[in-house]
Amino acid sequence: MRKLSKAKKKKNATIVGLQWGDEGKGKIVDYIADDFEAVARFNGGSNAGHTIVIGGERHIFHLLPSGAPKGKELLIGPGVAVDPVVLSEELALLEGRGTHADLRVDGRCTLVTPFEKVMDVAIEEMRGARPLGTTRRGVGPAYAMRALRLAPRAIDVFSNNFDFNSARTFHRFLREPPPSLRDWLRLSRKVLKEKLGDVASRVAELNEDGKAVIFEGSQGTLLDVFYGTYPYVTGAPTIANYAAAGLGVSTNTDVLGVLKCYTTRVGAGPFPTEIRGRLGEKIREVGSEYGATTGRPRRVGWLDLVALKYAARLNGVKEIAVSKVDVLEHAEELKVCIAYRLDGREIDDFYEALPFIEDVKPVYRELKPLFHAEMTDGHLPSAVESFIGLLEDQLKARVTLVSYGEERSRTIER
Ligand code: IMP
Ligand code: MG
């Protein structure tokens, strides 16, 4: 009989965003990566924009997990919609920098074909005056086509069994001329050839050897297709437990929620704490709040505790990383939203507010500003400490990491 492994098992960690994405997950993944063997993506596609800055150099990954700069093993689970064109570009970029990516893509991943990109644009146009403002990377349509059983999996480009004709016919049905798949198929086979594997079993194998894996979430909880501000959401689940489904592994992981100390949202949709005017513009400039995938200016707002409490609970968050604290040093005021007002009554439950989320008005608590708080040398000024204390109290979780600049070094452990 096979002996059970004696190796001390380290726990996997799931990293998720608690807002509408762009919380700074990429930097946090990079920061904690030393303790882990591999970084695995479990959701989304090339709509993500994970930014890591090292020595002044900015690395942006849309599809690859954020573990590349640390030379970690990279895994892409079946829950991800993989665009082979983007994959090929990002691998070439790494090779150009002299980094070989140790990557495995699960054969069960949904592939984004030229069809889905055409669909993404066509559906946005169909919505007329109320587009979602998608990244147009074909991600939502890829999940839809998977549900319709019309999208190929990664393994399907290597067999003759898959019926690509049905997808073509479907496009004609949508009155869209189907784009040619010839070049796409050639490129997909080339880029996926050596990379396909069973990612679910690889994670299990690493764990069996006592090695832990980071499950890197994309987007944020409020963009989750079931729990977010539907229909202004992405095409996939984004909450922590989807890591288990998207990778084919156990749900037993540590969960680290990442939140930015103000809120941003790129694309359309409700945003109760949006700051309009000069202050919003200032925070956008200081915080470089422009979409990493599309370059669009991000909408900026105050922290929303109603939404954050909902997100923290949905993800089972016990630990939190707070990012971009340095940006608030440039704002002369500091507010957090503690409830919503609707028709003269106050609501502090996000679910209850959801049907009216476009109409609610924020109720703010004014806090001592972090203006000129000067985050330097790993020291947290008292105004920052009391701000963090409020977050811990409200979200019932510990803030264990504070990030106060883009560089890897500008991070404090608490
Ligand atoms: P899609 O994911 O491209 O379908 O876009 C749907 C919505 O999610 C749009 O509002 C996008 O701007 C937003 N979104 C998608 N990916 C990200 C991301 O990585 N960060 C922030 N917003 C995103
Ligand atoms: Mg981003």
XYZ file of C-alpha atoms and ligand atoms in Angstrom:
438
model
C 0.000 0.000 0.000
C 1.224 3.485 -0.801
C 2.389 5.427 2.197
C 0.752 8.735 2.873
C 3.028 11.683 2.188
C 4.719 12.865 5.348
C 5.513 16.271 3.900
C 4.087 19.138 5.893
C 1.280 20.496 3.789
C 1.269 24.226 3.206
C -2.039 25.859 2.505
C -2.988 27.344 -0.836
C -4.011 31.002 -0.839
C -6.780 32.573 -2.901
C -6.367 36.266 -3.740
C -9.489 38.134 -4.792
C -10.524 41.722 -5.379
C -13.264 43.095 -3.135
C -14.357 45.932 -5.438
C -14.760 46.349 -9.209
C -11.256 45.147 -10.066
C -7.941 47.003 -10.136
C -7.499 46.695 -6.379
C -3.801 45.963 -6.832
C -3.964 42.165 -6.758
C -1.044 41.727 -9.155
C 1.348 43.524 -6.843
C 0.150 41.568 -3.797
C 0.526 38.236 -5.631
C 4.056 39.228 -6.590
C 4.814 40.283 -3.008
C 3.722 37.042 -1.344
C 4.874 34.725 -4.156
C 8.132 33.731 -2.421
C 6.225 31.410 -0.087
C 4.518 29.594 -2.954
C 5.596 27.250 -5.707
C 3.139 28.287 -8.396
C 0.595 30.937 -9.336
C -2.645 29.731 -10.922
C -5.386 31.661 -12.643
C -8.902 30.323 -12.244
C -11.246 32.813 -13.939
C -11.608 35.521 -16.551
C -9.489 35.894 -19.631
C -7.364 38.552 -21.271
C -9.761 41.232 -19.984
C -7.586 41.372 -16.861
C -4.734 43.827 -16.470
C -2.399 42.775 -13.692
C 0.298 45.391 -13.158
C 3.568 44.743 -11.332
C 6.346 47.345 -11.075
C 9.891 46.197 -10.402
C 12.851 48.562 -10.466
C 10.787 51.175 -12.261
C 9.819 48.722 -14.979
C 6.112 48.098 -15.422
C 4.952 44.570 -16.280
C 1.327 44.170 -17.367
C -0.143 40.716 -17.840
C -3.593 40.184 -19.255
C -3.685 36.425 -19.343
C -0.583 34.979 -17.703
C -0.646 34.650 -13.914
C 1.333 37.341 -12.062
C 4.040 34.888 -10.951
C 6.249 35.336 -14.035
C 8.570 38.076 -12.669
C 9.401 35.842 -9.680
C 10.036 32.842 -11.950
C 7.151 30.845 -10.460
C 5.460 27.934 -12.172
C 2.419 29.333 -13.997
C -0.888 27.506 -14.250
C -4.071 28.357 -16.144
C -7.081 26.393 -14.927
C -10.140 25.129 -16.848
C -12.203 28.074 -15.537
C -10.220 30.565 -17.647
C -11.161 31.698 -21.167
C -7.857 31.539 -23.034
C -7.115 33.689 -26.055
C -4.234 31.920 -27.835
C -3.258 35.142 -29.633
C -2.737 37.011 -26.355
C -1.025 33.989 -24.849
C 1.433 33.898 -27.709
C 2.114 37.653 -27.366
C 2.752 37.486 -23.631
C 5.036 34.472 -23.940
C 7.005 36.242 -26.677
C 7.311 39.307 -24.446
C 8.767 37.230 -21.621
C 11.150 35.414 -23.963
C 12.276 38.835 -25.239
C 13.259 39.720 -21.685
C 15.163 36.476 -21.313
C 12.544 34.856 -19.057
C 11.315 31.408 -19.937
C 7.770 30.879 -18.710
C 7.156 27.560 -16.969
C 3.516 27.430 -18.056
C 0.833 24.797 -18.125
C -2.610 25.459 -19.658
C -5.408 23.062 -18.825
C -6.719 21.243 -21.880
C -10.283 21.891 -20.725
C -9.952 25.686 -20.924
C -12.433 27.461 -23.163
C -10.698 29.103 -26.113
C -11.529 32.584 -27.309
C -11.731 32.426 -31.107
C -12.136 35.343 -33.528
C -15.914 34.660 -33.321
C -16.148 35.756 -29.706
C -14.265 38.990 -30.325
C -16.629 39.899 -33.151
C -19.575 38.993 -30.907
C -18.291 41.157 -28.035
C -18.260 44.247 -30.265
C -21.561 43.372 -31.972
C -23.403 42.824 -28.676
C -22.086 46.105 -27.255
C -23.323 47.895 -30.376
C -26.659 46.095 -30.117
C -27.125 47.559 -26.636
C -27.219 51.016 -28.210
C -27.345 53.726 -25.567
C -26.683 51.293 -22.708
C -23.467 49.393 -23.488
C -21.644 47.637 -20.631
C -18.286 49.057 -21.620
C -16.667 45.645 -21.936
C -12.976 45.275 -22.702
C -14.012 43.756 -26.070
C -11.657 40.819 -25.491
C -14.390 38.287 -26.197
C -14.480 36.987 -22.632
C -18.213 37.216 -21.925
C -19.102 35.654 -25.299
C -16.572 32.860 -24.670
C -18.297 31.871 -21.432
C -21.650 32.123 -23.226
C -20.444 29.960 -26.108
C -19.117 27.451 -23.598
C -22.548 27.263 -21.986
C -24.038 26.792 -25.466
C -21.467 24.056 -26.080
C -20.254 25.886 -29.174
C -16.799 27.008 -27.974
C -13.760 24.770 -28.463
C -11.650 23.681 -25.507
C -7.873 23.855 -25.763
C -7.686 20.105 -26.477
C -10.180 20.465 -29.325
C -7.729 22.207 -31.644
C -5.688 18.998 -31.653
C -8.441 16.615 -32.637
C -10.703 16.367 -35.636
C -13.748 15.663 -33.536
C -14.798 19.187 -32.682
C -17.567 20.682 -34.784
C -16.316 24.166 -35.671
C -19.026 24.423 -38.315
C -21.807 24.832 -35.783
C -20.166 27.962 -34.383
C -19.870 29.263 -37.940
C -23.543 28.587 -38.585
C -24.421 30.282 -35.308
C -22.637 33.408 -36.513
C -24.616 33.467 -39.721
C -27.700 33.071 -37.575
C -26.592 36.226 -35.711
C -26.166 37.826 -39.160
C -22.454 38.202 -38.523
C -20.125 37.044 -41.281
C -18.023 34.334 -39.596
C -14.324 35.242 -39.569
C -11.868 32.694 -40.905
C -10.377 30.326 -38.339
C -7.482 29.079 -40.460
C -4.716 31.323 -39.129
C -6.169 31.191 -35.654
C -6.077 27.400 -35.614
C -2.492 27.328 -36.795
C -1.397 29.790 -34.105
C -3.424 28.055 -31.382
C -1.846 24.696 -32.132
C 1.605 26.259 -32.132
C 1.265 28.133 -28.845
C -0.618 25.405 -26.962
C 1.321 22.413 -28.256
C 3.835 21.941 -25.455
C 1.801 23.672 -22.777
C -1.332 21.589 -22.350
C -1.812 19.552 -19.234
C -4.093 18.639 -16.367
C -3.808 21.692 -14.118
C -6.190 20.270 -11.503
C -3.946 17.267 -10.998
C -0.806 19.436 -11.060
C -2.116 21.535 -8.140
C -2.973 18.346 -6.240
C 0.493 16.980 -6.955
C 2.229 20.145 -5.736
C 0.133 20.095 -2.560
C 0.951 16.438 -2.031
C 4.633 17.423 -2.121
C 3.992 20.019 0.581
C 4.095 22.946 -1.834
C 1.427 25.640 -1.926
C -0.154 27.495 -4.825
C -1.582 30.994 -5.135
C -4.989 31.068 -6.791
C -5.013 34.457 -8.463
C -8.439 36.002 -9.033
C -9.165 38.481 -11.803
C -11.570 41.425 -11.745
C -13.420 41.924 -8.456
C -16.381 40.683 -6.443
C -18.739 43.405 -7.680
C -18.034 42.272 -11.260
C -19.029 38.663 -10.478
C -21.608 37.437 -13.001
C -23.914 36.141 -10.228
C -23.145 38.319 -7.201
C -22.056 41.622 -8.786
C -23.927 44.618 -10.170
C -25.525 42.601 -12.966
C -25.723 43.183 -15.921
C -22.750 45.536 -15.515
C -20.397 42.681 -14.672
C -17.900 40.423 -16.369
C -18.799 37.060 -17.923
C -17.442 34.824 -15.156
C -17.618 34.308 -11.410
C -14.963 36.261 -9.527
C -15.527 35.218 -5.899
C -12.985 33.146 -3.992
C -14.840 29.863 -4.038
C -14.807 29.848 -7.810
C -11.077 29.150 -7.494
C -12.024 25.615 -6.518
C -14.345 25.213 -9.507
C -12.039 26.991 -11.951
C -9.036 24.877 -10.999
C -10.643 21.612 -9.994
C -9.276 21.676 -6.441
C -10.496 21.739 -2.845
C -12.129 24.885 -1.439
C -9.927 24.700 1.638
C -7.646 27.720 1.114
C -6.695 30.876 2.922
C -8.484 33.827 1.366
C -6.793 37.196 1.074
C -9.105 39.993 -0.051
C -7.531 43.003 -1.695
C -9.123 46.421 -1.475
C -7.940 49.804 -2.637
C -8.446 52.549 -0.040
C -10.730 54.325 -2.483
C -12.858 52.775 -5.225
C -12.526 52.683 -8.995
C -14.639 51.286 -11.739
C -13.860 51.078 -15.440
C -16.750 50.695 -17.816
C -20.409 51.482 -17.286
C -22.681 50.613 -14.380
C -23.835 51.780 -10.955
C -21.252 53.359 -8.645
C -22.907 54.937 -5.575
C -19.767 56.593 -4.161
C -18.458 58.060 -7.416
C -16.664 61.387 -6.933
C -17.370 63.809 -9.725
C -15.346 66.928 -10.492
C -11.879 68.113 -9.464
C -11.132 65.778 -6.553
C -12.022 62.718 -8.617
C -9.717 63.917 -11.389
C -6.909 64.531 -8.915
C -7.147 61.039 -7.438
C -7.254 59.578 -10.955
C -4.066 61.440 -11.882
C -2.149 60.717 -8.676
C -3.252 57.078 -8.657
C -2.668 56.599 -12.434
C -6.196 55.262 -12.672
C -6.327 54.303 -16.318
C -7.376 50.847 -17.507
C -4.373 48.524 -17.905
C -6.138 46.674 -20.725
C -8.014 49.431 -22.537
C -6.354 52.664 -21.355
C -9.771 54.085 -20.452
C -9.886 56.558 -17.540
C -11.234 54.775 -14.479
C -14.124 56.324 -12.582
C -13.084 57.193 -9.024
C -15.035 57.170 -5.746
C -14.814 56.887 -1.961
C -14.626 53.604 -0.149
C -18.005 51.888 0.095
C -18.392 49.865 3.292
C -21.863 48.614 2.342
C -20.428 46.953 -0.756
C -17.235 45.884 1.010
C -19.057 44.117 3.847
C -21.025 42.173 1.241
C -17.840 41.320 -0.656
C -15.874 40.322 2.452
C -18.636 37.949 3.526
C -19.144 36.389 0.079
C -15.449 35.591 -0.124
C -15.061 34.413 3.465
C -12.233 36.885 3.860
C -10.245 36.766 7.103
C -7.240 38.701 5.863
C -7.145 41.887 3.861
C -4.492 43.749 1.914
C -5.118 47.489 1.551
C -3.525 49.157 -1.447
C -2.628 52.625 -2.696
C -2.682 54.329 0.687
C -0.109 56.818 -0.616
C -2.644 58.182 -3.102
C -4.901 59.476 -0.329
C -2.010 61.548 1.060
C -2.871 63.928 -1.754
C -6.545 64.336 -0.827
C -7.566 66.993 1.665
C -10.648 65.082 2.699
C -11.454 61.478 3.467
C -14.893 59.909 3.508
C -16.261 56.394 3.697
C -19.779 55.371 2.792
C -21.525 53.619 5.710
C -25.058 53.297 4.298
C -27.175 54.180 1.292
C -30.165 56.508 1.311
C -33.211 55.700 -0.791
C -36.553 57.538 -0.575
C -35.751 58.883 2.872
C -34.716 55.560 4.403
C -31.263 54.178 5.058
C -30.085 50.800 3.773
C -26.864 49.162 4.932
C -27.350 45.798 3.247
C -26.024 45.525 -0.315
C -28.430 42.760 -1.326
C -31.389 44.853 -0.238
C -30.039 47.818 -2.221
C -29.312 45.787 -5.361
C -32.630 46.388 -7.206
C -32.235 50.155 -6.691
C -28.454 50.375 -6.805
C -28.536 52.922 -9.646
C -30.647 55.296 -7.517
C -29.206 55.105 -3.998
C -27.281 58.023 -2.486
C -24.308 57.439 -0.205
C -24.355 58.314 3.492
C -20.806 59.290 4.423
C -18.750 59.323 7.585
C -15.989 61.953 7.515
C -12.605 60.698 8.686
C -9.352 62.427 9.522
C -7.684 62.902 6.109
C -4.444 61.108 5.306
C -3.288 64.408 3.739
C 0.533 64.616 3.992
C 0.505 61.516 6.202
C 3.879 60.581 4.645
C 4.102 56.827 4.425
C 7.826 56.172 4.560
C 10.250 53.560 5.920
C 7.656 50.965 6.705
C 5.941 53.207 9.224
C 2.175 53.641 9.436
C 1.151 57.136 10.566
C -1.608 57.294 13.179
C -4.236 58.585 10.734
C -3.587 55.523 8.557
C -3.744 53.205 11.569
C -7.116 54.531 12.651
C -8.453 54.278 9.078
C -7.306 50.639 8.992
C -8.816 50.046 12.422
C -12.191 51.134 11.085
C -11.886 48.734 8.142
C -10.983 45.799 10.402
C -13.861 46.592 12.681
C -16.426 46.887 9.889
C -15.218 43.983 7.751
C -14.403 41.638 10.635
C -11.036 40.744 9.135
C -7.412 41.559 9.826
C -5.496 43.948 7.590
C -2.184 42.131 7.217
C -0.631 43.982 4.282
C -0.585 47.671 3.432
C 0.709 48.792 0.067
C 1.704 52.425 -0.367
C 3.257 52.599 -3.820
C 3.695 50.609 -6.995
C 7.143 49.242 -6.161
C 7.449 45.817 -4.565
C 9.380 47.396 -1.658
C 6.574 49.783 -0.743
C 4.615 47.223 1.247
C 4.188 46.896 5.020
C 3.282 43.710 6.876
C 1.113 44.184 9.924
P -15.679 42.211 -19.930
O -15.098 41.444 -18.781
O -14.649 42.574 -20.969
O -16.891 41.559 -20.509
O -16.186 43.621 -19.348
C -17.286 43.719 -18.462
C -17.031 44.763 -17.403
O -15.972 44.343 -16.545
C -16.585 46.130 -17.964
O -17.095 47.144 -17.118
C -15.070 46.073 -17.837
O -14.497 47.353 -17.773
C -14.935 45.320 -16.532
N -13.659 44.610 -16.396
C -13.292 43.453 -17.008
N -12.056 43.084 -16.629
C -11.632 44.008 -15.748
C -10.437 44.144 -14.970
O -9.509 43.325 -15.000
N -10.378 45.249 -14.147
C -11.396 46.129 -14.062
N -12.529 46.038 -14.760
C -12.648 44.979 -15.597
Mg -6.460 45.599 -13.486
